[in-house]
Tab-separated table of N, CA and C in Angstrom:
chain	number	residue	atom	x	y	z
A	1	UNK	N	-59.255	-3.212	18.852
A	1	UNK	CA	-59.081	-4.583	19.326
A	1	UNK	C	-60.411	-5.067	19.904
A	2	UNK	N	-60.892	-6.249	19.495
A	2	UNK	CA	-62.140	-6.780	20.044
A	2	UNK	C	-62.035	-7.008	21.544
A	3	UNK	N	-63.153	-6.867	22.234
A	3	UNK	CA	-63.166	-7.030	23.682
A	3	UNK	C	-62.621	-8.384	24.122
A	4	UNK	N	-62.883	-9.455	23.356
A	4	UNK	CA	-62.470	-10.788	23.779
A	4	UNK	C	-60.951	-10.952	23.861
A	5	UNK	N	-60.179	-10.112	23.234
A	5	UNK	CA	-58.722	-10.272	23.243
A	5	UNK	C	-58.028	-9.311	24.203
A	6	UNK	N	-58.763	-8.539	24.948
A	6	UNK	CA	-58.147	-7.509	25.791
A	6	UNK	C	-57.486	-8.060	27.040
A	7	UNK	N	-58.007	-9.107	27.615
A	7	UNK	CA	-57.485	-9.581	28.888
A	7	UNK	C	-57.123	-11.060	28.783
A	8	UNK	N	-55.955	-11.315	28.185
A	8	UNK	CA	-55.520	-12.690	27.951
A	8	UNK	C	-54.160	-12.942	28.583
A	9	UNK	N	-53.861	-14.216	28.761
A	9	UNK	CA	-52.562	-14.670	29.244
A	9	UNK	C	-51.958	-15.518	28.133
A	10	UNK	N	-50.715	-15.257	27.778
A	10	UNK	CA	-50.024	-16.066	26.777
A	10	UNK	C	-49.413	-17.273	27.481
A	11	UNK	N	-49.702	-18.452	26.933
A	11	UNK	CA	-49.174	-19.706	27.463
A	11	UNK	C	-48.473	-20.466	26.347
A	12	UNK	N	-47.714	-21.466	26.739
A	12	UNK	CA	-46.985	-22.319	25.804
A	12	UNK	C	-47.300	-23.766	26.118
A	13	UNK	N	-47.193	-24.618	25.095
A	13	UNK	CA	-47.418	-26.046	25.290
A	13	UNK	C	-46.445	-26.808	24.404
A	14	UNK	N	-45.594	-27.658	25.006
A	14	UNK	CA	-44.751	-28.540	24.206
A	14	UNK	C	-45.592	-29.712	23.722
A	15	UNK	N	-45.443	-30.072	22.457
A	15	UNK	CA	-46.222	-31.179	21.894
A	15	UNK	C	-45.344	-32.030	20.992
A	16	UNK	N	-45.773	-33.251	20.800
A	16	UNK	CA	-45.142	-34.148	19.841
A	16	UNK	C	-45.896	-34.097	18.526
A	17	UNK	N	-45.449	-34.879	17.542
A	17	UNK	CA	-46.052	-34.815	16.213
A	17	UNK	C	-47.517	-35.257	16.163
A	18	UNK	N	-47.903	-36.232	16.962
A	18	UNK	CA	-49.296	-36.704	16.938
A	18	UNK	C	-50.231	-35.626	17.477
A	19	UNK	N	-49.854	-35.037	18.610
A	19	UNK	CA	-50.689	-33.976	19.175
A	19	UNK	C	-50.743	-32.768	18.237
A	20	UNK	N	-49.624	-32.442	17.609
A	20	UNK	CA	-49.614	-31.318	16.679
A	20	UNK	C	-50.563	-31.576	15.506
A	21	UNK	N	-50.597	-32.775	15.000
A	21	UNK	CA	-51.504	-33.098	13.895
A	21	UNK	C	-52.966	-32.918	14.324
A	22	UNK	N	-53.292	-33.316	15.540
A	22	UNK	CA	-54.654	-33.132	16.044
A	22	UNK	C	-54.986	-31.650	16.214
A	23	UNK	N	-54.018	-30.862	16.639
A	23	UNK	CA	-54.221	-29.409	16.754
A	23	UNK	C	-54.462	-28.826	15.357
A	24	UNK	N	-53.664	-29.254	14.392
A	24	UNK	CA	-53.849	-28.775	13.007
A	24	UNK	C	-55.236	-29.149	12.492
A	25	UNK	N	-55.701	-30.346	12.839
A	25	UNK	CA	-57.031	-30.788	12.406
A	25	UNK	C	-58.144	-29.921	12.987
A	26	UNK	N	-57.860	-29.235	14.087
A	26	UNK	CA	-58.851	-28.338	14.696
A	26	UNK	C	-58.811	-26.945	14.065
A	27	UNK	N	-57.955	-26.760	13.072
A	27	UNK	CA	-57.787	-25.434	12.494
A	27	UNK	C	-56.909	-24.545	13.359
A	28	UNK	N	-56.054	-25.182	14.186
A	28	UNK	CA	-55.154	-24.479	15.111
A	28	UNK	C	-55.960	-23.694	16.154
A	29	UNK	N	-57.094	-24.254	16.559
A	29	UNK	CA	-57.981	-23.583	17.507
A	29	UNK	C	-58.190	-24.351	18.808
A	30	UNK	N	-57.739	-25.626	18.885
A	30	UNK	CA	-58.033	-26.417	20.081
A	30	UNK	C	-56.996	-27.514	20.278
A	31	UNK	N	-56.815	-27.866	21.545
A	31	UNK	CA	-55.984	-29.006	21.900
A	31	UNK	C	-56.877	-30.235	21.987
A	32	UNK	N	-56.340	-31.413	21.659
A	32	UNK	CA	-57.167	-32.624	21.680
A	32	UNK	C	-57.522	-33.040	23.105
A	33	UNK	N	-58.575	-33.853	23.234
A	33	UNK	CA	-58.912	-34.392	24.562
A	33	UNK	C	-57.734	-35.201	25.103
A	34	UNK	N	-57.653	-35.277	26.402
A	34	UNK	CA	-56.598	-36.060	27.033
A	34	UNK	C	-56.889	-37.546	26.857
A	35	UNK	N	-55.836	-38.339	26.846
A	35	UNK	CA	-55.973	-39.794	26.792
A	35	UNK	C	-56.339	-40.301	28.188
A	36	UNK	N	-56.859	-41.526	28.281
A	36	UNK	CA	-57.277	-42.041	29.596
A	36	UNK	C	-56.187	-41.993	30.671
A	37	UNK	N	-54.926	-42.141	30.280
A	37	UNK	CA	-53.840	-42.118	31.273
A	37	UNK	C	-53.265	-40.709	31.486
A	38	UNK	N	-53.966	-39.685	30.988
A	38	UNK	CA	-53.528	-38.292	31.123
A	38	UNK	C	-54.610	-37.477	31.835
A	39	UNK	N	-54.581	-37.466	33.171
A	39	UNK	CA	-55.662	-36.794	33.911
A	39	UNK	C	-55.607	-35.270	33.880
A	40	UNK	N	-54.452	-34.695	33.492
A	40	UNK	CA	-54.361	-33.236	33.442
A	40	UNK	C	-53.724	-32.778	32.142
A	41	UNK	N	-54.034	-31.555	31.800
A	41	UNK	CA	-53.428	-30.849	30.677
A	41	UNK	C	-52.596	-29.742	31.297
A	42	UNK	N	-51.346	-29.635	30.910
A	42	UNK	CA	-50.466	-28.688	31.586
A	42	UNK	C	-49.827	-27.684	30.621
A	43	UNK	N	-50.527	-26.602	30.322
A	43	UNK	CA	-49.876	-25.519	29.592
A	43	UNK	C	-48.880	-24.835	30.522
A	44	UNK	N	-47.768	-24.366	29.973
A	44	UNK	CA	-46.716	-23.788	30.807
A	44	UNK	C	-46.631	-22.281	30.620
A	45	UNK	N	-45.979	-21.610	31.584
A	45	UNK	CA	-45.967	-20.156	31.619
A	45	UNK	C	-44.778	-19.512	30.921
A	46	UNK	N	-43.801	-20.307	30.474
A	46	UNK	CA	-42.670	-19.693	29.782
A	46	UNK	C	-42.270	-20.494	28.554
A	47	UNK	N	-41.809	-19.774	27.570
A	47	UNK	CA	-41.325	-20.423	26.357
A	47	UNK	C	-40.118	-21.293	26.675
A	48	UNK	N	-39.228	-20.824	27.559
A	48	UNK	CA	-38.013	-21.572	27.887
A	48	UNK	C	-38.342	-22.955	28.467
A	49	UNK	N	-39.317	-23.003	29.343
A	49	UNK	CA	-39.733	-24.274	29.937
A	49	UNK	C	-40.337	-25.186	28.866
A	50	UNK	N	-41.163	-24.637	27.986
A	50	UNK	CA	-41.759	-25.424	26.902
A	50	UNK	C	-40.685	-25.967	25.968
A	51	UNK	N	-39.674	-25.148	25.662
A	51	UNK	CA	-38.573	-25.591	24.802
A	51	UNK	C	-37.841	-26.761	25.453
A	52	UNK	N	-37.571	-26.644	26.736
A	52	UNK	CA	-36.865	-27.716	27.443
A	52	UNK	C	-37.635	-29.034	27.350
A	53	UNK	N	-38.934	-28.992	27.560
A	53	UNK	CA	-39.744	-30.215	27.497
A	53	UNK	C	-39.778	-30.757	26.066
A	54	UNK	N	-40.022	-29.880	25.090
A	54	UNK	CA	-40.103	-30.323	23.690
A	54	UNK	C	-38.801	-30.961	23.238
A	55	UNK	N	-37.693	-30.328	23.592
A	55	UNK	CA	-36.369	-30.800	23.153
A	55	UNK	C	-35.929	-32.042	23.926
A	56	UNK	N	-36.116	-32.012	25.249
A	56	UNK	CA	-35.561	-33.074	26.095
A	56	UNK	C	-36.501	-34.251	26.315
A	57	UNK	N	-37.782	-34.060	26.070
A	57	UNK	CA	-38.725	-35.159	26.301
A	57	UNK	C	-39.421	-35.588	25.019
A	58	UNK	N	-40.029	-34.636	24.279
A	58	UNK	CA	-40.768	-35.002	23.071
A	58	UNK	C	-39.867	-35.584	21.987
A	59	UNK	N	-38.690	-35.014	21.791
A	59	UNK	CA	-37.801	-35.520	20.733
A	59	UNK	C	-37.394	-36.970	21.005
A	60	UNK	N	-36.881	-37.307	22.193
A	60	UNK	CA	-36.542	-38.715	22.436
A	60	UNK	C	-37.761	-39.647	22.386
A	61	UNK	N	-38.918	-39.150	22.812
A	61	UNK	CA	-40.108	-40.003	22.869
A	61	UNK	C	-40.752	-40.232	21.503
A	62	UNK	N	-40.673	-39.219	20.612
A	62	UNK	CA	-41.422	-39.350	19.359
A	62	UNK	C	-40.664	-38.889	18.122
A	63	UNK	N	-39.411	-38.507	18.273
A	63	UNK	CA	-38.608	-38.119	17.122
A	63	UNK	C	-38.622	-36.638	16.801
A	64	UNK	N	-39.598	-35.913	17.303
A	64	UNK	CA	-39.632	-34.466	17.107
A	64	UNK	C	-40.465	-33.823	18.208
A	65	UNK	N	-40.222	-32.543	18.415
A	65	UNK	CA	-40.955	-31.798	19.420
A	65	UNK	C	-41.239	-30.405	18.912
A	66	UNK	N	-42.339	-29.847	19.361
A	66	UNK	CA	-42.776	-28.534	18.915
A	66	UNK	C	-43.203	-27.719	20.129
A	67	UNK	N	-43.049	-26.421	20.018
A	67	UNK	CA	-43.538	-25.516	21.055
A	67	UNK	C	-44.668	-24.701	20.441
A	68	UNK	N	-45.818	-24.720	21.111
A	68	UNK	CA	-46.940	-23.911	20.671
A	68	UNK	C	-47.126	-22.731	21.621
A	69	UNK	N	-47.654	-21.646	21.072
A	69	UNK	CA	-47.967	-20.445	21.860
A	69	UNK	C	-49.426	-20.097	21.575
A	70	UNK	N	-50.132	-19.682	22.623
A	70	UNK	CA	-51.544	-19.355	22.467
A	70	UNK	C	-51.984	-18.457	23.621
A	71	UNK	N	-53.081	-17.761	23.411
A	71	UNK	CA	-53.636	-16.864	24.422
A	71	UNK	C	-54.907	-17.467	25.000
A	72	UNK	N	-55.061	-17.321	26.318
A	72	UNK	CA	-56.238	-17.820	27.029
A	72	UNK	C	-56.827	-16.658	27.823
A	73	UNK	N	-58.136	-16.598	27.863
A	73	UNK	CA	-58.792	-15.542	28.642
A	73	UNK	C	-58.369	-15.612	30.106
A	74	UNK	N	-57.945	-14.486	30.629
A	74	UNK	CA	-57.494	-14.399	32.022
A	74	UNK	C	-58.607	-14.801	32.988
A	75	UNK	N	-59.846	-14.421	32.713
A	75	UNK	CA	-60.931	-14.753	33.637
A	75	UNK	C	-61.126	-16.265	33.752
A	76	UNK	N	-60.841	-17.011	32.696
A	76	UNK	CA	-60.919	-18.473	32.775
A	76	UNK	C	-59.804	-19.010	33.677
A	77	UNK	N	-58.591	-18.521	33.467
A	77	UNK	CA	-57.441	-19.030	34.232
A	77	UNK	C	-57.505	-18.676	35.714
A	78	UNK	N	-58.289	-17.673	36.074
A	78	UNK	CA	-58.416	-17.318	37.488
A	78	UNK	C	-59.008	-18.447	38.327
A	79	UNK	N	-59.590	-19.447	37.677
A	79	UNK	CA	-60.144	-20.607	38.389
A	79	UNK	C	-59.073	-21.630	38.762
A	80	UNK	N	-57.829	-21.410	38.358
A	80	UNK	CA	-56.747	-22.378	38.556
A	80	UNK	C	-55.548	-21.685	39.193
A	81	UNK	N	-54.809	-22.437	39.982
A	81	UNK	CA	-53.579	-21.909	40.569
A	81	UNK	C	-52.395	-22.305	39.701
A	82	UNK	N	-51.401	-21.453	39.664
A	82	UNK	CA	-50.148	-21.806	38.990
A	82	UNK	C	-49.449	-22.840	39.860
A	83	UNK	N	-48.985	-23.909	39.236
A	83	UNK	CA	-48.307	-24.998	39.928
A	83	UNK	C	-46.816	-24.936	39.628
A	84	UNK	N	-46.012	-25.281	40.604
A	84	UNK	CA	-44.562	-25.346	40.426
A	84	UNK	C	-44.188	-26.811	40.271
A	85	UNK	N	-43.694	-27.180	39.088
A	85	UNK	CA	-43.340	-28.569	38.794
A	85	UNK	C	-41.826	-28.710	38.872
A	86	UNK	N	-41.313	-28.759	40.065
A	86	UNK	CA	-39.863	-28.821	40.234
A	86	UNK	C	-39.330	-27.450	40.574
A	87	UNK	N	-38.432	-26.929	39.749
A	87	UNK	CA	-37.785	-25.648	40.028
A	87	UNK	C	-38.712	-24.458	39.832
A	88	UNK	N	-38.254	-23.308	40.288
A	88	UNK	CA	-39.076	-22.097	40.234
A	88	UNK	C	-39.362	-21.641	38.803
A	89	UNK	N	-38.585	-22.103	37.843
A	89	UNK	CA	-38.828	-21.749	36.437
A	89	UNK	C	-39.816	-22.705	35.777
A	90	UNK	N	-40.223	-23.738	36.481
A	90	UNK	CA	-41.112	-24.760	35.907
A	90	UNK	C	-42.540	-24.519	36.382
A	91	UNK	N	-43.151	-23.485	35.830
A	91	UNK	CA	-44.498	-23.102	36.226
A	91	UNK	C	-45.497	-23.503	35.154
A	92	UNK	N	-46.628	-24.031	35.614
A	92	UNK	CA	-47.647	-24.513	34.698
A	92	UNK	C	-49.016	-24.470	35.362
A	93	UNK	N	-50.048	-24.497	34.532
A	93	UNK	CA	-51.405	-24.679	35.023
A	93	UNK	C	-51.747	-26.155	34.908
A	94	UNK	N	-52.549	-26.651	35.819
A	94	UNK	CA	-53.034	-28.028	35.742
A	94	UNK	C	-54.528	-27.968	35.470
A	95	UNK	N	-54.899	-28.273	34.243
A	95	UNK	CA	-56.296	-28.256	33.829
A	95	UNK	C	-56.793	-29.699	33.820
A	96	UNK	N	-57.806	-30.042	34.626
A	96	UNK	CA	-58.325	-31.413	34.629
A	96	UNK	C	-58.817	-31.812	33.238
A	97	UNK	N	-58.585	-33.053	32.878
A	97	UNK	CA	-58.939	-33.557	31.548
A	97	UNK	C	-60.402	-33.277	31.204
A	98	UNK	N	-61.279	-33.407	32.188
A	98	UNK	CA	-62.705	-33.206	31.919
A	98	UNK	C	-63.058	-31.738	31.653
A	99	UNK	N	-62.106	-30.829	31.808
A	99	UNK	CA	-62.346	-29.412	31.569
A	99	UNK	C	-61.698	-28.907	30.273
A	100	UNK	N	-61.236	-29.840	29.433
A	100	UNK	CA	-60.564	-29.445	28.187
A	100	UNK	C	-61.474	-28.693	27.227
A	101	UNK	N	-62.747	-29.058	27.150
A	101	UNK	CA	-63.652	-28.330	26.253
A	101	UNK	C	-63.739	-26.873	26.670
A	102	UNK	N	-63.916	-26.626	27.969
A	102	UNK	CA	-63.991	-25.248	28.472
A	102	UNK	C	-62.663	-24.519	28.246
A	103	UNK	N	-61.541	-25.226	28.454
A	103	UNK	CA	-60.237	-24.605	28.215
A	103	UNK	C	-60.122	-24.180	26.756
A	104	UNK	N	-60.452	-25.080	25.840
A	104	UNK	CA	-60.355	-24.757	24.416
A	104	UNK	C	-61.260	-23.582	24.045
A	105	UNK	N	-62.427	-23.495	24.664
A	105	UNK	CA	-63.330	-22.378	24.396
A	105	UNK	C	-62.762	-21.057	24.909
A	106	UNK	N	-61.841	-21.119	25.872
A	106	UNK	CA	-61.224	-19.911	26.431
A	106	UNK	C	-60.000	-19.453	25.636
A	107	UNK	N	-59.566	-20.241	24.648
A	107	UNK	CA	-58.441	-19.837	23.799
A	107	UNK	C	-58.904	-18.711	22.877
A	108	UNK	N	-58.119	-17.657	22.813
A	108	UNK	CA	-58.428	-16.505	21.970
A	108	UNK	C	-57.474	-16.532	20.780
A	109	UNK	N	-58.020	-16.630	19.589
A	109	UNK	CA	-57.182	-16.678	18.397
A	109	UNK	C	-56.676	-18.083	18.125
A	110	UNK	N	-55.617	-18.159	17.339
A	110	UNK	CA	-55.070	-19.444	16.924
A	110	UNK	C	-53.897	-19.882	17.791
A	111	UNK	N	-53.680	-21.169	17.798
A	111	UNK	CA	-52.504	-21.776	18.420
A	111	UNK	C	-51.393	-21.708	17.375
A	112	UNK	N	-50.234	-21.174	17.760
A	112	UNK	CA	-49.120	-21.015	16.817
A	112	UNK	C	-47.977	-21.948	17.181
A	113	UNK	N	-47.312	-22.503	16.194
A	113	UNK	CA	-46.077	-23.253	16.429
A	113	UNK	C	-44.945	-22.238	16.371
A	114	UNK	N	-44.163	-22.138	17.467
A	114	UNK	CA	-43.113	-21.127	17.532
A	114	UNK	C	-41.702	-21.716	17.572
A	115	UNK	N	-41.611	-23.044	17.726
A	115	UNK	CA	-40.298	-23.694	17.699
A	115	UNK	C	-40.489	-25.151	17.316
A	116	UNK	N	-39.473	-25.716	16.667
A	116	UNK	CA	-39.510	-27.104	16.229
A	116	UNK	C	-38.137	-27.727	16.453
A	117	UNK	N	-38.151	-28.957	16.959
A	117	UNK	CA	-36.914	-29.676	17.212
A	117	UNK	C	-36.981	-31.019	16.519
A	118	UNK	N	-35.970	-31.327	15.689
A	118	UNK	CA	-35.982	-32.588	14.935
A	118	UNK	C	-35.767	-33.789	15.846
């Protein structure tokens, strides 16, 4: 196993169809920059939480929702605290929009789609 993949954290991100298309355009290697009204990027710590957002928010908002899974270098994430967004199962990182390039560079391997909701 290459050294770069030894110390990673698996995260999930619920996305809609537009964001998924932008991820595909990156070769499944990066998330798109945030929009002006989106000051943070919030990858989540559990698949269950990502599924809930994709199903309950992305589907009504855009007609479909997807759950992505990806690995991020642990040393990068040590610069951020885990945030609780509501209940104890709603854990996420808050990455400032201006740090998205660095976040994408810390992704190890490809971003995978692991669930889809019509």
